[in-house]
């Protein structure tokens, strides 16, 4: 079972994630919009539209206006998740020495700081996820509109973060950066030289990795895809207004402007 989780399932989960993501994005890209649904006041340039999207993605302004209690938990959760993901990439890739490489600290201090930041944001992320789960259970208006999949996704994220935190607080159950980096390099390069797999067989790491791979598989087909879909959605409603879209009665579109003989559609 460990061999399947460590050596086979990673390729399956990443393949499903990429193919599923491209499939969903393709469906959105090919969807026909028969009328302009730009909401006013809207930006008048593409640069303005991109800036508006960036503000929404960074500060969740719409959510803040509609539900400040939800905004507090969701914004903190997403910020902590961002730093956790960045910490995984830099910590594993640079062995926790990223602060030393930019000249801010010594190697030892950088490794310590990397560990402390990872622990801090891991705790914050776990508390934020529990808060969001609490809201779904305790607030009637939220519970009524919650589907079983909403609870499953929250519990899956809680399991991933809890396993990661457990490895930090119980070092003998955790794994150092080096073997994890070697393991990932082995998967990416398809090398025949495998890392020390005995080190990777620690139960909590196996659980953490398994849950992450399950998340990758279900991600393209779940509500978690909002993290990608929001950019397409915000672009549609914030795009710079240019002209009425084709299909509207009596709307003057490009074809008609080029050829005055074309009569407007009734």
Tab-separated table of C-alpha atoms in Angstrom:
chain	number	residue	atom	x	y	z
A	1	UNK	CA	0.000	0.000	0.000
A	2	UNK	CA	2.804	2.414	0.851
A	3	UNK	CA	4.439	1.673	-2.502
A	4	UNK	CA	1.198	2.570	-4.307
A	5	UNK	CA	0.797	5.832	-2.361
A	6	UNK	CA	4.436	6.864	-2.767
A	7	UNK	CA	5.256	5.670	-6.285
A	8	UNK	CA	2.065	5.284	-8.353
A	9	UNK	CA	-0.701	7.465	-6.943
A	10	UNK	CA	1.318	10.700	-7.321
A	11	UNK	CA	1.305	10.332	-11.127
A	12	UNK	CA	-2.397	9.430	-11.172
A	13	UNK	CA	-3.415	12.342	-8.963
A	14	UNK	CA	-1.349	14.927	-10.850
A	15	UNK	CA	-2.639	13.646	-14.216
A	16	UNK	CA	-6.273	13.811	-13.080
A	17	UNK	CA	-5.677	17.264	-11.609
A	18	UNK	CA	-4.141	18.702	-14.794
A	19	UNK	CA	-6.577	17.049	-17.225
A	20	UNK	CA	-9.583	17.919	-15.073
A	21	UNK	CA	-8.439	21.516	-14.697
A	22	UNK	CA	-7.890	21.934	-18.441
A	23	UNK	CA	-11.279	20.357	-19.122
A	24	UNK	CA	-13.110	22.731	-16.789
A	25	UNK	CA	-11.234	25.771	-18.082
A	26	UNK	CA	-11.943	24.683	-21.638
A	27	UNK	CA	-15.666	24.505	-20.945
A	28	UNK	CA	-15.618	28.006	-19.497
A	29	UNK	CA	-13.587	29.367	-22.401
A	30	UNK	CA	-15.971	27.879	-24.976
A	31	UNK	CA	-19.144	28.987	-23.211
A	32	UNK	CA	-21.153	31.357	-25.414
A	33	UNK	CA	-22.034	34.658	-23.805
A	34	UNK	CA	-24.961	36.039	-25.825
A	35	UNK	CA	-25.142	39.384	-24.056
A	36	UNK	CA	-22.794	41.719	-22.263
A	37	UNK	CA	-23.105	41.312	-18.496
A	38	UNK	CA	-20.513	43.841	-17.416
A	39	UNK	CA	-21.585	45.322	-14.103
A	40	UNK	CA	-21.263	49.077	-13.662
A	41	UNK	CA	-19.341	50.953	-12.561
A	42	UNK	CA	-16.824	48.924	-14.505
A	43	UNK	CA	-13.242	49.696	-15.609
A	44	UNK	CA	-12.888	51.333	-18.993
A	45	UNK	CA	-9.577	49.633	-19.875
A	46	UNK	CA	-8.201	46.109	-19.701
A	47	UNK	CA	-5.516	47.281	-17.287
A	48	UNK	CA	-8.236	48.652	-15.051
A	49	UNK	CA	-10.118	45.376	-15.245
A	50	UNK	CA	-6.991	43.417	-14.294
A	51	UNK	CA	-6.374	45.765	-11.351
A	52	UNK	CA	-9.949	45.285	-10.202
A	53	UNK	CA	-9.562	41.506	-10.373
A	54	UNK	CA	-6.293	41.694	-8.428
A	55	UNK	CA	-7.953	43.725	-5.668
A	56	UNK	CA	-10.817	41.246	-5.433
A	57	UNK	CA	-8.473	38.259	-5.335
A	58	UNK	CA	-6.279	39.854	-2.669
A	59	UNK	CA	-8.792	41.476	-0.346
A	60	UNK	CA	-12.102	39.672	-1.102
A	61	UNK	CA	-13.890	43.022	-1.279
A	62	UNK	CA	-17.257	41.591	-2.361
A	63	UNK	CA	-17.274	39.117	0.515
A	64	UNK	CA	-16.288	41.857	2.967
A	65	UNK	CA	-19.297	43.935	1.910
A	66	UNK	CA	-21.741	41.024	2.180
A	67	UNK	CA	-20.574	39.043	5.243
A	68	UNK	CA	-17.772	40.408	7.410
A	69	UNK	CA	-17.767	37.416	9.787
A	70	UNK	CA	-17.275	34.997	6.894
A	71	UNK	CA	-14.737	37.352	5.315
A	72	UNK	CA	-12.590	37.310	8.459
A	73	UNK	CA	-12.331	33.518	8.534
A	74	UNK	CA	-12.036	33.048	4.779
A	75	UNK	CA	-9.444	35.790	4.267
A	76	UNK	CA	-7.256	34.579	7.140
A	77	UNK	CA	-7.562	31.007	5.883
A	78	UNK	CA	-6.509	31.926	2.345
A	79	UNK	CA	-3.590	34.081	3.509
A	80	UNK	CA	-2.323	31.297	5.781
A	81	UNK	CA	-2.770	28.768	2.968
A	82	UNK	CA	-0.765	30.984	0.604
A	83	UNK	CA	2.164	31.157	3.021
A	84	UNK	CA	1.954	27.420	3.731
A	85	UNK	CA	2.139	26.593	0.018
A	86	UNK	CA	4.951	29.097	-0.530
A	87	UNK	CA	6.751	27.660	2.487
A	88	UNK	CA	6.468	24.138	1.100
A	89	UNK	CA	7.932	25.194	-2.239
A	90	UNK	CA	10.760	27.284	-0.791
A	91	UNK	CA	11.352	25.154	2.285
A	92	UNK	CA	11.615	21.886	0.404
A	93	UNK	CA	13.293	23.332	-2.673
A	94	UNK	CA	15.822	25.439	-0.780
A	95	UNK	CA	15.981	23.273	2.365
A	96	UNK	CA	14.687	26.106	4.527
A	97	UNK	CA	17.603	28.357	3.637
A	98	UNK	CA	15.675	30.871	1.555
A	99	UNK	CA	16.265	33.750	3.980
A	100	UNK	CA	20.000	33.078	3.964
A	101	UNK	CA	20.144	33.070	0.163
A	102	UNK	CA	18.769	36.624	0.031
A	103	UNK	CA	21.220	37.751	2.686
A	104	UNK	CA	18.767	38.345	5.530
A	105	UNK	CA	20.031	35.755	8.022
A	106	UNK	CA	22.529	32.986	8.546
A	107	UNK	CA	21.751	29.459	7.348
A	108	UNK	CA	20.928	28.282	10.874
A	109	UNK	CA	18.643	31.245	11.551
A	110	UNK	CA	16.941	30.806	8.186
A	111	UNK	CA	16.158	27.159	8.916
A	112	UNK	CA	14.818	28.083	12.351
A	113	UNK	CA	12.751	30.949	10.954
A	114	UNK	CA	11.368	28.718	8.221
A	115	UNK	CA	10.267	26.186	10.834
A	116	UNK	CA	8.704	28.837	13.084
A	117	UNK	CA	6.791	30.467	10.236
A	118	UNK	CA	5.580	27.118	8.967
A	119	UNK	CA	4.366	26.189	12.446
A	120	UNK	CA	2.667	29.550	12.982
A	121	UNK	CA	0.780	29.571	9.686
A	122	UNK	CA	-0.053	25.880	10.090
A	123	UNK	CA	-1.802	26.640	13.380
A	124	UNK	CA	-3.551	29.710	11.954
A	125	UNK	CA	-4.748	27.733	8.927
A	126	UNK	CA	-6.100	24.912	11.082
A	127	UNK	CA	-7.972	27.333	13.372
A	128	UNK	CA	-9.458	29.161	10.382
A	129	UNK	CA	-10.672	25.882	8.864
A	130	UNK	CA	-12.285	24.878	12.167
A	131	UNK	CA	-13.960	28.296	12.282
A	132	UNK	CA	-15.413	27.827	8.790
A	133	UNK	CA	-16.621	24.344	9.729
A	134	UNK	CA	-18.191	25.738	12.908
A	135	UNK	CA	-20.111	28.324	10.864
A	136	UNK	CA	-21.520	25.656	8.578
A	137	UNK	CA	-22.701	23.597	11.535
A	138	UNK	CA	-23.944	26.298	13.907
A	139	UNK	CA	-25.380	29.033	11.683
A	140	UNK	CA	-28.732	27.932	10.315
A	141	UNK	CA	-28.615	30.091	7.173
A	142	UNK	CA	-25.249	28.598	6.242
A	143	UNK	CA	-26.220	25.044	7.194
A	144	UNK	CA	-29.335	25.159	4.980
A	145	UNK	CA	-27.326	25.951	1.832
A	146	UNK	CA	-24.443	23.580	2.671
A	147	UNK	CA	-24.098	20.373	0.667
A	148	UNK	CA	-22.424	17.208	2.014
A	149	UNK	CA	-19.475	17.915	-0.280
A	150	UNK	CA	-18.867	21.213	1.546
A	151	UNK	CA	-18.284	19.343	4.798
A	152	UNK	CA	-16.177	16.687	3.077
A	153	UNK	CA	-13.877	19.305	1.538
A	154	UNK	CA	-13.446	21.106	4.863
A	155	UNK	CA	-12.727	17.861	6.689
A	156	UNK	CA	-10.254	16.856	3.987
A	157	UNK	CA	-8.395	20.167	4.342
A	158	UNK	CA	-8.461	19.873	8.131
A	159	UNK	CA	-7.001	16.368	7.877
A	160	UNK	CA	-4.174	17.537	5.619
A	161	UNK	CA	-3.267	20.495	7.828
A	162	UNK	CA	-3.622	18.517	11.065
A	163	UNK	CA	-1.280	15.807	9.779
A	164	UNK	CA	1.245	18.444	8.724
A	165	UNK	CA	1.060	20.172	12.098
A	166	UNK	CA	1.416	16.866	13.903
A	167	UNK	CA	4.673	16.182	12.080
A	168	UNK	CA	5.972	19.580	13.165
A	169	UNK	CA	5.081	19.153	16.822
A	170	UNK	CA	6.242	15.521	17.027
A	171	UNK	CA	9.642	15.516	15.283
A	172	UNK	CA	10.091	11.737	15.406
A	173	UNK	CA	6.959	11.432	13.241
A	174	UNK	CA	8.106	14.139	10.841
A	175	UNK	CA	10.549	14.204	7.952
A	176	UNK	CA	13.388	16.590	7.214
A	177	UNK	CA	13.581	18.659	4.037
A	178	UNK	CA	16.326	16.661	2.301
A	179	UNK	CA	14.572	13.295	1.872
A	180	UNK	CA	11.357	14.998	0.771
A	181	UNK	CA	13.259	17.026	-1.825
A	182	UNK	CA	15.020	13.871	-3.074
A	183	UNK	CA	11.690	12.053	-3.237
A	184	UNK	CA	10.046	14.819	-5.289
A	185	UNK	CA	13.040	15.014	-7.622
A	186	UNK	CA	12.795	11.255	-8.075
A	187	UNK	CA	9.128	11.552	-9.075
A	188	UNK	CA	9.672	14.488	-11.432
A	189	UNK	CA	12.744	13.132	-13.229
A	190	UNK	CA	11.635	9.462	-13.327
A	191	UNK	CA	15.075	8.477	-12.118
A	192	UNK	CA	15.841	4.872	-11.346
A	193	UNK	CA	17.842	5.902	-8.292
A	194	UNK	CA	15.287	6.114	-5.517
A	195	UNK	CA	15.752	8.077	-2.301
A	196	UNK	CA	15.799	6.445	1.112
A	197	UNK	CA	12.205	5.209	1.002
A	198	UNK	CA	12.374	3.812	4.523
A	199	UNK	CA	12.456	7.401	5.778
A	200	UNK	CA	9.292	8.165	3.787
A	201	UNK	CA	7.306	5.317	5.370
A	202	UNK	CA	6.419	7.251	8.494
A	203	UNK	CA	2.640	6.841	9.016
A	204	UNK	CA	1.822	10.523	9.459
A	205	UNK	CA	3.684	11.477	6.279
A	206	UNK	CA	1.873	8.727	4.374
A	207	UNK	CA	-1.482	10.033	5.650
A	208	UNK	CA	-0.535	13.627	4.797
A	209	UNK	CA	0.582	12.675	1.289
A	210	UNK	CA	-2.457	10.457	0.654
A	211	UNK	CA	-4.906	13.198	1.650
A	212	UNK	CA	-3.089	15.736	-0.544
A	213	UNK	CA	-3.355	13.379	-3.522
A	214	UNK	CA	-7.065	12.822	-2.889
A	215	UNK	CA	-7.468	16.596	-2.820
A	216	UNK	CA	-5.706	16.922	-6.181
A	217	UNK	CA	-8.024	14.317	-7.711
A	218	UNK	CA	-11.266	15.919	-6.542
A	219	UNK	CA	-10.128	19.530	-6.901
A	220	UNK	CA	-11.149	20.120	-10.563
A	221	UNK	CA	-14.639	18.718	-9.905
A	222	UNK	CA	-15.376	20.454	-6.602
A	223	UNK	CA	-16.209	23.935	-5.343
A	224	UNK	CA	-12.524	24.367	-4.536
A	225	UNK	CA	-12.098	25.249	-8.192
A	226	UNK	CA	-13.390	28.711	-7.269
A	227	UNK	CA	-9.752	29.588	-6.575
A	228	UNK	CA	-9.204	29.386	-10.346
A	229	UNK	CA	-12.708	30.105	-11.579
A	230	UNK	CA	-12.989	33.397	-9.760
A	231	UNK	CA	-10.529	34.958	-12.198
A	232	UNK	CA	-12.662	33.975	-15.204
A	233	UNK	CA	-15.782	35.142	-13.394
A	234	UNK	CA	-14.289	38.462	-12.340
A	235	UNK	CA	-12.998	39.051	-15.866
A	236	UNK	CA	-16.496	38.562	-17.309
A	237	UNK	CA	-18.227	40.959	-14.933
A	238	UNK	CA	-15.385	43.500	-14.800
A	239	UNK	CA	-14.143	43.499	-18.371
A	240	UNK	CA	-13.870	46.869	-20.045
A	241	UNK	CA	-17.100	47.607	-21.914
A	242	UNK	CA	-16.559	47.944	-25.655
A	243	UNK	CA	-19.862	47.316	-27.485
A	244	UNK	CA	-23.070	45.301	-27.229
A	245	UNK	CA	-22.470	41.610	-27.755
A	246	UNK	CA	-23.970	39.891	-30.790
A	247	UNK	CA	-27.418	38.368	-30.390
A	248	UNK	CA	-29.145	41.370	-28.831
A	249	UNK	CA	-32.176	42.724	-30.739
A	250	UNK	CA	-31.272	45.874	-32.711
A	251	UNK	CA	-27.690	45.766	-31.420
A	252	UNK	CA	-25.078	47.184	-33.770
A	253	UNK	CA	-22.133	44.793	-33.852
A	254	UNK	CA	-18.894	44.642	-35.811
A	255	UNK	CA	-20.338	42.797	-38.822
A	256	UNK	CA	-23.097	45.377	-39.198
A	257	UNK	CA	-20.699	48.278	-38.792
A	258	UNK	CA	-18.501	46.859	-41.552
A	259	UNK	CA	-21.461	46.185	-43.868
A	260	UNK	CA	-24.412	48.609	-43.479
A	261	UNK	CA	-26.544	46.330	-45.699
A	262	UNK	CA	-26.826	43.804	-42.861
A	263	UNK	CA	-30.116	44.400	-41.104
A	264	UNK	CA	-30.290	44.267	-37.287
A	265	UNK	CA	-31.736	41.033	-35.937
A	266	UNK	CA	-35.243	41.230	-34.608
